[in-house]
Amino acid sequence: MSADARRLRPVDVVIVGGGWAGSIMAKEMTEAGRSVVMLERGADRSTAADGAYPASLDELEANFRYRLFQDLSKNTVTIRNNSQQTALPYRRMSAFLPGEGVGGAGLHWSGVHFRMPPDDLRLRSRVIEKYGRRFIPEGMNLQDYGVTYEELEPFFDKAEKVFGTSGEAYMVDGKVVGNGNVFSPSRSDTFPLPALKDVYTAHLFRKAAAEVGFHPYSLPAANASRQYVNPYGVQMGPCNFCGYCSGYACYMYSKASPNVNILPVLRRHPLFELRPRCHVLRVEKDADGRRATGVTYIDAQGQVFTQPAELVILTAFQFHNVRLMLLSGIGRPYDPVHNEGVVGRNFVYQNVTTSTVWLDPKVETNQYIGAGGGGVAFDDFNSENFDHGPLGFVGGSPVWVNQAGVRAIAAANAGGPPGTPRWGSAWKAGMIDTYRHSLRIDAHGANMAYRDVYLDLDPTWKDAYGQPLLRMTFDWKDNDIRMNRYVVDRIGDVAKAMGARRTHLVRREFGVPFDTRQYQTTHLGGGAVMGEDPQTSALNRYLQSWDVHNVFVIGANAFPQGTGYNPTGMVAALAYWAAHHIRTTYLAQPGPLAG
Amino acid sequence: MQGVAGVAACSTFLSSRMRAATPPAKAYTPRFFDGAEWDFLLAACDRLIPADENGPGALALDVPRFLDMQMDTPYAHGAQWFMDGPFVQGPDNLGYQLPYDPRTLYRRGIAGMNAHAATRHGRPFASLAPSVQDELLQAAEKGTLAFGDIPSRVFFDQLLANVMEGAFSDPVHGGNTRLGGWVMLGFPGARADFMDWVDRYGAHYPLGSISISGETA
């Protein structure tokens, strides 16, 4: 324990981070009769205050002054493209936008809510079965999760019911029940709510994709299509397509968030205590380092406390979980030179490019209408749904129109078609035409894990508390670029079928390094992955540290490689999966759950 | 589904676009920018978003006022950026690495643009012909100038980003006067309820733009 820290009264469970994973774990642990303290470094937040209508619908404050996002002035990361470079601080929000405050990124996310495809969960095995071991490129760390779709299904189902997810099922209990995604696996139940209506651009995309021969389906959205009461008894209102999802607290109580769907119940529970504005510095361990004894944190007044606990659950954002493990000496840090160690290994991102299609100028595409999780997708080139053999790459990409609502500053910055200046009268004409008459199609691809892409602690820069920043070493690799280019060509076919007046296909280019200045997505993953081999995973298949058994680490950090889907549905299911095994096995007999 | 409502809506948008093109009468006295800086901003904003047949320009939208008001916010003091050293320059794709907050970027960038205009053309930026102003802005955008250790591209990108914010953010921030930017674009602002419009495919939305203050166009 730290000598200068005030020692607090012990609790059963301390949870680090008040987002989706933290709120789910806190709910589950209080249900199991355990006392829980949840520490969140940001402010307390609620829809009533942070999603007030109409004042919260302020694009400048929400999307350009980052009202609900991480305070980079206190803590950021450093980034470089390869280990020969000096990593430099990520000083301004741009490529990715991590959250801060109660609800975490779950307050300002969009709401696309997927289950992980069964093949993605055992991607290494599947690729070897289909194409042979030599198909895996040199330097790619392809792995299985160590958990199957069948094992996770009840927890995917539970998360959808808690989130009030809207969608159309394809198959329930092995029987085709609806017009859902033909590539999706069988489910134990339908979605709790019917799919959202298609906005116009999604409607056009659905028609065109089907004409080309693909299999369009409604994106599963944690935006309620109708009024809904979840299993915890909290209510959601029907989404009105207001177009203010990403970056906002939903004023309609339609977008699922920890703040709407879990915390109203948790806050009233006598075993639960939330402490906002408490920044955890490290997990404390006992003398032999085999057991965690609690965490040390600093509050808004600068006072340092140690909170003793029997069980420590890390549920901060992906890279903050990895950093806390590195700062606390939990698990062996990854060494890319010798390819040893696990914490920081298999850091991955999401491989997204967005193409634009211009329609007839008589047609208004009304891009300001939208639901963050709504839209239409096809999965014909996602996961192992297609034959990679002749294509020679690993990974895939769903393709979709996910019109979450394009607002005015974003439209101005997006500008006109390629070749249009960024200002002046030509910009104005091109920008207005683009806003009124175009639509966007994403190739939302997977990013594979590589031996020389990883996280570690930066040797130079420190945060506001004097602790080293996390360092990202990341670049795009040819395998992933080839995958993107193949899938984007298929978007060209769909654009043609839509009767495009003009199409701008955006493909990832070979030799162009990852650019931290351009927004891409906040879907970061890996770095402390789950698996069945302690040589290649920091966590066992129950998301328990292999080395310190009373530390569980829940988040997208557990993904061994990227996936074509958005991460939140998988993170929520993993939280319920881990919680189930903690409740049924670990609490009665604390110790390693796998070994 | 396009019908009578769509036609009526288009004329509503046209008439409010004409209203928005009227320049505001009220004078504004800048608090942060001095006289020479203010002259630069007025001239540069007029080139970046000129008034034309597509709608009002940055001056009618009071973008310079927005910029001056922003200089009073924590953002302009760099409060949202990681501003701890050391400041090491690297490849462009690793992002901004200068020790300057937006206020300093404006002070030095405008001085640099005016100094360049004086050296090259013997007059400050604001006194040059519009075509010459465009050439200087293009040079700054391409990064062919430097203002001390500030590459002109860094200053230009800062200015352009804030000008766009001024023209298209909610009028409560001092720009987008009479919601002219939104009307030009066809953005309804804080309307934020399309339950009854989501499946009116391809039709023009009939209600005008609205600010979070309740001001309508």
Short mmCIF file of C-alpha atoms in Angstrom, two decimals, chain A residues 100-556:
data_model
loop_
_atom_site.label_atom_id
_atom_site.label_comp_id
_atom_site.label_asym_id
_atom_site.label_seq_id
_atom_site.Cartn_x
_atom_site.Cartn_y
_atom_site.Cartn_z
CA GLU A 100 -14.90 10.38 -19.82
CA GLY A 101 -17.45 10.72 -17.04
CA VAL A 102 -20.15 8.44 -15.71
CA GLY A 103 -21.50 6.37 -18.60
CA GLY A 104 -18.16 6.58 -20.38
CA ALA A 105 -18.22 6.27 -24.15
CA GLY A 106 -21.56 4.49 -23.59
CA LEU A 107 -23.18 7.88 -23.07
CA HIS A 108 -22.08 9.47 -26.34
CA TRP A 109 -21.84 6.40 -28.59
CA SER A 110 -24.14 5.84 -31.58
CA GLY A 111 -25.74 2.53 -30.70
CA VAL A 112 -24.81 -0.07 -33.35
CA HIS A 113 -25.19 -3.27 -31.32
CA PHE A 114 -23.78 -6.48 -32.77
CA ARG A 115 -23.08 -10.02 -31.67
CA MET A 116 -19.62 -11.27 -32.61
CA PRO A 117 -19.76 -13.65 -35.61
CA PRO A 118 -19.04 -17.29 -34.52
CA ASP A 119 -16.15 -17.57 -37.00
CA ASP A 120 -14.51 -14.40 -35.65
CA LEU A 121 -14.41 -15.94 -32.17
CA ARG A 122 -12.22 -18.78 -33.46
CA LEU A 123 -10.64 -17.03 -36.40
CA ARG A 124 -7.24 -18.69 -36.20
CA SER A 125 -8.75 -22.18 -36.14
CA ARG A 126 -11.22 -21.34 -38.88
CA VAL A 127 -8.60 -19.87 -41.22
CA ILE A 128 -6.35 -22.90 -40.74
CA GLU A 129 -9.28 -25.29 -41.34
CA LYS A 130 -10.29 -23.52 -44.54
CA TYR A 131 -7.01 -22.38 -46.07
CA GLY A 132 -4.16 -24.02 -44.15
CA ARG A 133 -1.64 -22.67 -41.70
CA ARG A 134 0.51 -21.08 -44.41
CA PHE A 135 -2.35 -18.76 -45.39
CA ILE A 136 -1.62 -16.64 -42.28
CA PRO A 137 0.84 -13.89 -43.26
CA GLU A 138 4.22 -13.70 -41.53
CA GLY A 139 4.00 -11.43 -38.47
CA MET A 140 0.22 -11.70 -38.06
CA ASN A 141 -0.77 -12.84 -34.56
CA LEU A 142 -4.04 -14.54 -35.44
CA GLN A 143 -5.77 -16.03 -32.37
CA ASP A 144 -8.97 -17.57 -31.04
CA TYR A 145 -10.91 -15.96 -28.18
CA GLY A 146 -11.16 -19.20 -26.24
CA VAL A 147 -14.93 -18.82 -25.99
CA THR A 148 -17.53 -19.91 -28.54
CA TYR A 149 -20.68 -18.27 -29.86
CA GLU A 150 -22.78 -21.01 -28.24
CA GLU A 151 -21.24 -20.23 -24.85
CA LEU A 152 -21.79 -16.50 -25.26
CA GLU A 153 -25.30 -16.64 -26.77
CA PRO A 154 -27.22 -16.27 -23.49
CA PHE A 155 -25.12 -13.20 -22.67
CA PHE A 156 -25.58 -11.60 -26.10
CA ASP A 157 -29.29 -12.15 -25.55
CA LYS A 158 -29.20 -10.63 -22.07
CA ALA A 159 -27.29 -7.56 -23.28
CA GLU A 160 -29.82 -6.98 -26.07
CA LYS A 161 -32.68 -7.15 -23.59
CA VAL A 162 -30.97 -4.73 -21.20
CA PHE A 163 -30.10 -2.33 -24.05
CA GLY A 164 -33.57 -2.53 -25.66
CA THR A 165 -32.04 -3.37 -29.01
CA SER A 166 -34.03 -3.00 -32.23
CA GLY A 167 -33.45 -5.39 -35.09
CA GLU A 168 -34.80 -8.17 -37.24
CA ALA A 169 -33.78 -11.74 -36.47
CA TYR A 170 -32.97 -14.23 -39.19
CA MET A 171 -32.96 -17.49 -37.26
CA VAL A 172 -34.26 -18.46 -33.81
CA ASP A 173 -33.62 -21.95 -32.45
CA GLY A 174 -32.48 -23.09 -35.89
CA LYS A 175 -35.64 -21.92 -37.70
CA VAL A 176 -35.75 -19.00 -40.14
CA VAL A 177 -38.09 -16.43 -38.60
CA GLY A 178 -37.54 -13.22 -40.50
CA ASN A 179 -35.75 -11.13 -43.05
CA GLY A 180 -32.62 -10.59 -40.95
CA ASN A 181 -28.96 -11.12 -41.76
CA VAL A 182 -28.72 -14.51 -43.53
CA PHE A 183 -25.11 -14.84 -42.35
CA SER A 184 -25.98 -14.38 -38.67
CA PRO A 185 -26.07 -17.41 -36.37
CA SER A 186 -29.15 -18.83 -34.72
CA ARG A 187 -30.45 -16.98 -31.69
CA SER A 188 -32.37 -18.08 -28.59
CA ASP A 189 -34.86 -15.23 -29.06
CA THR A 190 -35.78 -12.42 -31.43
CA PHE A 191 -34.58 -8.87 -30.79
CA PRO A 192 -36.54 -7.23 -27.97
CA LEU A 193 -37.78 -4.53 -30.38
CA PRO A 194 -38.52 -4.53 -34.13
CA ALA A 195 -36.02 -2.90 -36.46
CA LEU A 196 -36.00 0.88 -36.83
CA LYS A 197 -37.53 2.30 -40.00
CA ASP A 198 -35.09 2.77 -42.89
CA VAL A 199 -34.12 6.37 -43.53
CA TYR A 200 -34.28 7.19 -47.25
CA THR A 201 -30.61 6.55 -47.99
CA ALA A 202 -30.73 3.18 -46.19
CA HIS A 203 -33.88 2.31 -48.14
CA LEU A 204 -32.12 3.04 -51.44
CA PHE A 205 -29.07 1.06 -50.34
CA ARG A 206 -31.21 -1.94 -49.35
CA LYS A 207 -32.83 -2.02 -52.78
CA ALA A 208 -29.58 -1.58 -54.69
CA ALA A 209 -27.62 -4.13 -52.63
CA ALA A 210 -30.33 -6.75 -53.20
CA GLU A 211 -30.35 -5.99 -56.93
CA VAL A 212 -26.61 -6.63 -57.09
CA GLY A 213 -27.19 -9.96 -55.34
CA PHE A 214 -26.04 -9.15 -51.81
CA HIS A 215 -28.06 -9.80 -48.65
CA PRO A 216 -29.07 -6.54 -46.95
CA TYR A 217 -30.41 -6.44 -43.39
CA SER A 218 -31.35 -3.84 -40.77
CA LEU A 219 -28.45 -2.86 -38.52
CA PRO A 220 -29.12 -3.99 -34.95
CA ALA A 221 -29.50 -0.71 -33.07
CA ALA A 222 -29.55 0.05 -29.36
CA ASN A 223 -31.91 2.88 -30.30
CA ALA A 224 -35.41 1.90 -29.19
CA SER A 225 -37.86 1.64 -32.10
CA ARG A 226 -40.74 1.71 -29.60
CA GLN A 227 -41.30 2.49 -25.96
CA TYR A 228 -39.55 -0.19 -23.90
CA VAL A 229 -39.07 -1.34 -20.32
CA ASN A 230 -35.90 -3.39 -19.81
CA PRO A 231 -35.46 -6.32 -17.38
CA TYR A 232 -34.16 -3.91 -14.71
CA GLY A 233 -37.43 -1.97 -14.96
CA VAL A 234 -36.06 1.21 -16.55
CA GLN A 235 -37.91 2.86 -19.42
CA MET A 236 -36.80 3.99 -22.85
CA GLY A 237 -38.72 6.25 -25.22
CA PRO A 238 -39.07 5.65 -28.97
CA CYS A 239 -36.30 7.05 -31.18
CA ASN A 240 -37.50 10.00 -33.27
CA PHE A 241 -34.49 10.05 -35.64
CA CYS A 242 -33.39 13.43 -34.26
CA GLY A 243 -29.88 12.99 -35.67
CA TYR A 244 -28.07 13.80 -32.42
CA CYS A 245 -26.59 10.46 -31.33
CA SER A 246 -22.84 10.40 -31.63
CA GLY A 247 -21.36 12.87 -29.17
CA TYR A 248 -24.60 13.46 -27.29
CA ALA A 249 -26.62 12.12 -24.36
CA CYS A 250 -29.90 11.09 -26.03
CA TYR A 251 -32.57 13.55 -24.91
CA MET A 252 -35.30 11.08 -25.93
CA TYR A 253 -34.03 8.30 -23.60
CA SER A 254 -34.01 6.15 -26.78
CA LYS A 255 -30.33 5.37 -27.16
CA ALA A 256 -29.17 2.81 -24.63
CA SER A 257 -26.57 4.09 -22.18
CA PRO A 258 -25.38 2.96 -18.74
CA ASN A 259 -26.96 6.18 -17.50
CA VAL A 260 -30.42 5.27 -18.82
CA ASN A 261 -30.45 1.46 -18.79
CA ILE A 262 -28.56 0.41 -15.64
CA LEU A 263 -27.48 3.25 -13.36
CA PRO A 264 -30.97 4.46 -12.35
CA VAL A 265 -31.41 1.10 -10.59
CA LEU A 266 -27.85 0.78 -9.39
CA ARG A 267 -27.73 4.24 -7.83
CA ARG A 268 -30.53 3.25 -5.43
CA HIS A 269 -28.92 -0.02 -4.36
CA PRO A 270 -27.64 0.07 -0.75
CA LEU A 271 -24.56 -2.01 -1.64
CA PHE A 272 -23.48 0.39 -4.42
CA GLU A 273 -21.43 3.54 -4.15
CA LEU A 274 -20.36 5.69 -7.11
CA ARG A 275 -17.36 7.99 -6.67
CA PRO A 276 -16.96 10.32 -9.66
CA ARG A 277 -13.84 12.45 -10.29
CA CYS A 278 -11.62 9.74 -8.83
CA HIS A 279 -8.67 8.82 -11.02
CA VAL A 280 -7.13 5.42 -10.30
CA LEU A 281 -3.32 5.51 -10.26
CA ARG A 282 -2.66 1.79 -9.81
CA VAL A 283 -3.87 -1.54 -8.58
CA GLU A 284 -2.17 -2.50 -5.30
CA LYS A 285 -0.85 -6.03 -4.79
CA ASP A 286 0.24 -8.05 -1.78
CA ALA A 287 3.89 -8.76 -1.00
CA ASP A 288 4.29 -11.70 -3.37
CA GLY A 289 2.39 -9.95 -6.16
CA ARG A 290 -0.07 -12.79 -6.67
CA ARG A 291 -3.14 -11.08 -5.27
CA ALA A 292 -4.55 -7.57 -5.63
CA THR A 293 -5.41 -5.80 -2.38
CA GLY A 294 -7.29 -2.81 -3.81
CA VAL A 295 -6.60 0.34 -5.80
CA THR A 296 -5.02 3.73 -5.10
CA TYR A 297 -6.72 6.80 -6.56
CA ILE A 298 -6.57 10.58 -6.49
CA ASP A 299 -9.75 12.63 -6.10
CA ALA A 300 -10.70 16.05 -7.50
CA GLN A 301 -9.12 17.78 -4.48
CA GLY A 302 -5.84 16.00 -5.06
CA GLN A 303 -6.20 13.71 -2.05
CA VAL A 304 -4.84 10.20 -2.46
CA PHE A 305 -6.76 7.22 -1.11
CA THR A 306 -6.31 3.49 -1.09
CA GLN A 307 -9.54 1.54 -1.46
CA PRO A 308 -9.00 -2.04 -0.26
CA ALA A 309 -11.14 -4.71 -1.96
CA GLU A 310 -11.33 -8.48 -2.32
CA LEU A 311 -11.95 -8.23 -6.05
CA VAL A 312 -10.63 -5.60 -8.49
CA ILE A 313 -12.46 -5.23 -11.81
CA LEU A 314 -10.91 -2.98 -14.46
CA THR A 315 -13.59 -1.62 -16.77
CA ALA A 316 -11.96 1.54 -18.11
CA PHE A 317 -11.72 2.19 -21.85
CA GLN A 318 -9.65 -0.34 -23.84
CA PHE A 319 -6.29 1.41 -23.69
CA HIS A 320 -6.72 2.70 -20.14
CA ASN A 321 -7.21 -0.88 -18.96
CA VAL A 322 -3.96 -1.88 -20.65
CA ARG A 323 -2.14 1.13 -19.18
CA LEU A 324 -3.37 0.37 -15.66
CA MET A 325 -2.09 -3.18 -15.99
CA LEU A 326 1.30 -1.90 -17.14
CA LEU A 327 1.45 0.74 -14.38
CA SER A 328 0.47 -1.86 -11.76
CA GLY A 329 2.67 -4.72 -12.93
CA ILE A 330 -0.22 -7.06 -13.65
CA GLY A 331 0.85 -9.58 -16.30
CA ARG A 332 4.11 -9.58 -18.19
CA PRO A 333 4.60 -6.56 -20.49
CA TYR A 334 4.89 -7.40 -24.19
CA ASP A 335 8.36 -7.35 -25.71
CA PRO A 336 8.05 -7.10 -29.51
CA VAL A 337 11.76 -7.78 -30.07
CA HIS A 338 11.69 -11.19 -28.44
CA ASN A 339 7.96 -11.72 -29.07
CA GLU A 340 7.42 -12.46 -25.38
CA GLY A 341 5.05 -11.15 -22.77
CA VAL A 342 1.39 -10.32 -23.22
CA VAL A 343 0.32 -6.92 -21.84
CA GLY A 344 0.30 -4.54 -24.80
CA ARG A 345 0.35 -7.37 -27.36
CA ASN A 346 -2.18 -7.54 -30.25
CA PHE A 347 -3.23 -3.90 -30.23
CA VAL A 348 -5.80 -3.40 -33.00
CA TYR A 349 -8.04 -0.76 -34.52
CA GLN A 350 -10.93 -0.74 -37.01
CA ASN A 351 -10.24 -0.48 -40.72
CA VAL A 352 -12.93 1.93 -41.95
CA THR A 353 -13.21 3.95 -45.14
CA THR A 354 -16.24 5.96 -46.18
CA SER A 355 -17.32 6.39 -49.80
CA THR A 356 -19.80 8.98 -51.08
CA VAL A 357 -22.53 8.59 -53.68
CA TRP A 358 -24.26 11.58 -55.30
CA LEU A 359 -27.85 11.10 -56.46
CA ASP A 360 -30.06 13.11 -58.78
CA PRO A 361 -30.18 16.77 -57.66
CA LYS A 362 -33.98 16.56 -57.50
CA VAL A 363 -33.68 14.04 -54.67
CA GLU A 364 -33.22 15.32 -51.10
CA THR A 365 -31.28 12.76 -49.04
CA ASN A 366 -32.11 14.56 -45.76
CA GLN A 367 -28.87 13.52 -44.08
CA TYR A 368 -29.77 15.39 -40.88
CA ILE A 369 -32.37 12.68 -40.15
CA GLY A 370 -30.80 9.72 -38.43
CA ALA A 371 -30.45 7.20 -35.66
CA GLY A 372 -26.94 6.37 -34.50
CA GLY A 373 -27.37 2.62 -34.67
CA GLY A 374 -29.82 2.52 -37.56
CA GLY A 375 -29.29 1.71 -41.20
CA VAL A 376 -28.88 -1.15 -43.62
CA ALA A 377 -25.85 -3.40 -44.04
CA PHE A 378 -24.73 -6.44 -45.96
CA ASP A 379 -22.32 -9.05 -44.65
CA ASP A 380 -21.46 -10.87 -47.87
CA PHE A 381 -17.81 -9.83 -47.40
CA ASN A 382 -17.58 -9.92 -43.62
CA SER A 383 -15.98 -12.55 -41.39
CA GLU A 384 -15.65 -15.97 -43.10
CA ASN A 385 -18.85 -15.45 -45.12
CA PHE A 386 -16.89 -15.56 -48.38
CA ASP A 387 -14.01 -17.56 -49.79
CA HIS A 388 -10.76 -15.81 -48.95
CA GLY A 389 -8.70 -18.47 -50.74
CA PRO A 390 -8.27 -16.80 -54.13
CA LEU A 391 -8.23 -13.32 -52.55
CA GLY A 392 -5.24 -13.97 -50.32
CA PHE A 393 -6.13 -11.88 -47.29
CA VAL A 394 -7.47 -12.56 -43.80
CA GLY A 395 -10.44 -10.59 -42.45
CA GLY A 396 -13.51 -8.95 -43.87
CA SER A 397 -15.79 -5.99 -43.74
CA PRO A 398 -19.49 -5.38 -43.46
CA VAL A 399 -20.75 -2.62 -45.75
CA TRP A 400 -23.46 -0.22 -44.69
CA VAL A 401 -25.37 3.00 -44.79
CA ASN A 402 -25.48 4.10 -41.17
CA GLN A 403 -26.90 7.61 -41.38
CA ALA A 404 -26.54 8.75 -37.80
CA GLY A 405 -27.44 12.35 -38.63
CA VAL A 406 -25.03 14.70 -40.40
CA ARG A 407 -24.98 18.12 -38.78
CA ALA A 408 -24.00 21.47 -40.24
CA ILE A 409 -20.34 21.93 -39.19
CA ALA A 410 -19.58 18.36 -40.19
CA ALA A 411 -21.22 18.99 -43.57
CA ALA A 412 -19.16 22.16 -44.07
CA ASN A 413 -15.95 20.29 -43.28
CA ALA A 414 -16.88 17.36 -45.51
CA GLY A 415 -17.16 19.83 -48.39
CA GLY A 416 -17.76 18.83 -52.00
CA PRO A 417 -16.66 16.07 -54.35
CA PRO A 418 -12.93 15.35 -54.87
CA GLY A 419 -11.18 18.25 -56.53
CA THR A 420 -13.46 20.86 -54.92
CA PRO A 421 -11.53 23.58 -53.01
CA ARG A 422 -12.00 23.69 -49.23
CA TRP A 423 -13.27 27.31 -49.31
CA GLY A 424 -14.66 29.99 -51.59
CA SER A 425 -17.68 29.89 -53.90
CA ALA A 426 -16.79 26.55 -55.50
CA TRP A 427 -16.61 24.93 -52.04
CA LYS A 428 -19.98 26.42 -51.16
CA ALA A 429 -21.71 25.06 -54.24
CA GLY A 430 -20.11 21.61 -53.92
CA MET A 431 -20.75 21.39 -50.19
CA ILE A 432 -24.44 22.30 -50.46
CA ASP A 433 -24.96 19.84 -53.32
CA THR A 434 -23.18 17.12 -51.34
CA TYR A 435 -25.17 17.73 -48.18
CA ARG A 436 -28.52 17.77 -49.89
CA HIS A 437 -28.14 15.05 -52.47
CA SER A 438 -25.51 12.52 -51.40
CA LEU A 439 -25.20 9.56 -49.07
CA ARG A 440 -22.29 7.79 -47.42
CA ILE A 441 -21.41 4.11 -47.49
CA ASP A 442 -18.91 2.64 -45.03
CA ALA A 443 -16.64 -0.36 -45.42
CA HIS A 444 -16.33 -1.06 -41.68
CA GLY A 445 -13.53 -3.57 -41.85
CA ALA A 446 -11.52 -5.67 -39.46
CA ASN A 447 -7.92 -4.87 -38.56
CA MET A 448 -5.74 -7.89 -37.83
CA ALA A 449 -3.13 -8.10 -35.05
CA TYR A 450 0.58 -7.97 -35.86
CA ARG A 451 3.75 -8.68 -33.96
CA ASP A 452 5.07 -5.10 -34.40
CA VAL A 453 1.82 -3.30 -33.53
CA TYR A 454 1.52 -2.91 -29.77
CA LEU A 455 1.10 -0.78 -26.64
CA ASP A 456 3.70 0.04 -24.00
CA LEU A 457 4.60 2.91 -21.65
CA ASP A 458 6.13 6.03 -23.17
CA PRO A 459 9.69 6.83 -21.97
CA THR A 460 9.26 10.63 -22.19
CA TRP A 461 5.79 12.08 -21.69
CA LYS A 462 3.80 11.90 -18.46
CA ASP A 463 0.20 12.63 -17.45
CA ALA A 464 -0.96 15.27 -14.97
CA TYR A 465 -0.18 12.87 -12.10
CA GLY A 466 3.38 12.17 -13.20
CA GLN A 467 2.70 8.70 -14.62
CA PRO A 468 4.01 7.70 -18.08
CA LEU A 469 1.61 8.04 -20.98
CA LEU A 470 0.66 4.94 -22.92
CA ARG A 471 2.51 4.60 -26.23
CA MET A 472 0.81 3.24 -29.35
CA THR A 473 2.88 1.74 -32.14
CA PHE A 474 0.45 1.33 -34.99
CA ASP A 475 0.31 1.25 -38.77
CA TRP A 476 -1.87 -0.24 -41.50
CA LYS A 477 -0.63 -3.48 -43.04
CA ASP A 478 -0.90 -4.72 -46.63
CA ASN A 479 -3.23 -7.61 -45.72
CA ASP A 480 -5.78 -5.19 -44.28
CA ILE A 481 -5.35 -2.68 -47.12
CA ARG A 482 -5.97 -5.43 -49.70
CA MET A 483 -9.11 -6.47 -47.83
CA ASN A 484 -10.42 -2.89 -47.74
CA ARG A 485 -9.76 -2.34 -51.45
CA TYR A 486 -11.54 -5.54 -52.43
CA VAL A 487 -14.64 -4.66 -50.41
CA VAL A 488 -14.76 -1.02 -51.52
CA ASP A 489 -14.90 -2.21 -55.13
CA ARG A 490 -18.14 -4.01 -54.22
CA ILE A 491 -19.49 -0.63 -52.99
CA GLY A 492 -18.89 0.61 -56.53
CA ASP A 493 -21.29 -2.08 -57.82
CA VAL A 494 -23.98 -0.98 -55.35
CA ALA A 495 -23.52 2.71 -56.21
CA LYS A 496 -24.08 1.89 -59.88
CA ALA A 497 -27.30 0.07 -59.04
CA MET A 498 -28.45 3.14 -57.07
CA GLY A 499 -28.21 5.25 -60.21
CA ALA A 500 -25.39 7.35 -58.83
CA ARG A 501 -24.78 10.68 -60.54
CA ARG A 502 -21.24 10.52 -59.19
CA THR A 503 -19.36 8.15 -56.88
CA HIS A 504 -16.25 8.76 -54.81
CA LEU A 505 -14.91 5.42 -53.64
CA VAL A 506 -12.44 5.79 -50.79
CA ARG A 507 -9.93 2.96 -50.49
CA ARG A 508 -7.05 2.60 -48.11
CA GLU A 509 -3.82 3.28 -50.02
CA PHE A 510 -0.66 1.18 -49.81
CA GLY A 511 2.24 2.95 -48.13
CA VAL A 512 0.13 5.73 -46.58
CA PRO A 513 0.75 5.61 -42.84
CA PHE A 514 -1.93 5.83 -40.16
CA ASP A 515 -2.78 9.51 -39.83
CA THR A 516 -3.65 10.69 -36.33
CA ARG A 517 -5.14 13.94 -37.68
CA GLN A 518 -8.16 12.41 -39.37
CA TYR A 519 -11.12 11.03 -37.50
CA GLN A 520 -11.50 7.31 -38.20
CA THR A 521 -13.31 5.62 -35.31
CA THR A 522 -12.95 5.06 -31.58
CA HIS A 523 -13.13 1.27 -32.01
CA LEU A 524 -9.74 0.46 -30.52
CA GLY A 525 -9.14 -3.06 -29.31
CA GLY A 526 -6.73 -5.62 -27.94
CA GLY A 527 -3.65 -5.03 -25.83
CA ALA A 528 -4.78 -7.29 -22.97
CA VAL A 529 -6.46 -10.11 -24.83
CA MET A 530 -8.36 -13.18 -23.70
CA GLY A 531 -7.44 -16.69 -24.71
CA GLU A 532 -6.50 -20.17 -23.61
CA ASP A 533 -2.71 -19.80 -23.70
CA PRO A 534 -0.99 -17.59 -21.11
CA GLN A 535 1.93 -17.17 -23.55
CA THR A 536 -0.29 -15.25 -25.98
CA SER A 537 -3.07 -13.81 -23.79
CA ALA A 538 -3.07 -11.59 -20.71
CA LEU A 539 -6.48 -12.86 -19.61
CA ASN A 540 -8.01 -16.30 -19.52
CA ARG A 541 -11.30 -17.01 -21.26
CA TYR A 542 -13.18 -15.59 -18.26
CA LEU A 543 -11.32 -12.25 -18.60
CA GLN A 544 -9.40 -13.00 -15.43
CA SER A 545 -5.71 -12.07 -15.20
CA TRP A 546 -3.61 -15.23 -15.55
CA ASP A 547 -1.17 -13.82 -12.97
CA VAL A 548 -3.32 -12.02 -10.39
CA HIS A 549 -6.50 -14.05 -10.01
CA ASN A 550 -8.63 -11.43 -8.26
CA VAL A 551 -8.23 -8.96 -11.12
CA PHE A 552 -10.73 -9.15 -14.00
CA VAL A 553 -10.29 -6.85 -17.01
CA ILE A 554 -13.39 -6.22 -19.11
CA GLY A 555 -13.39 -4.34 -22.39
CA ALA A 556 -12.44 -4.37 -26.06
#
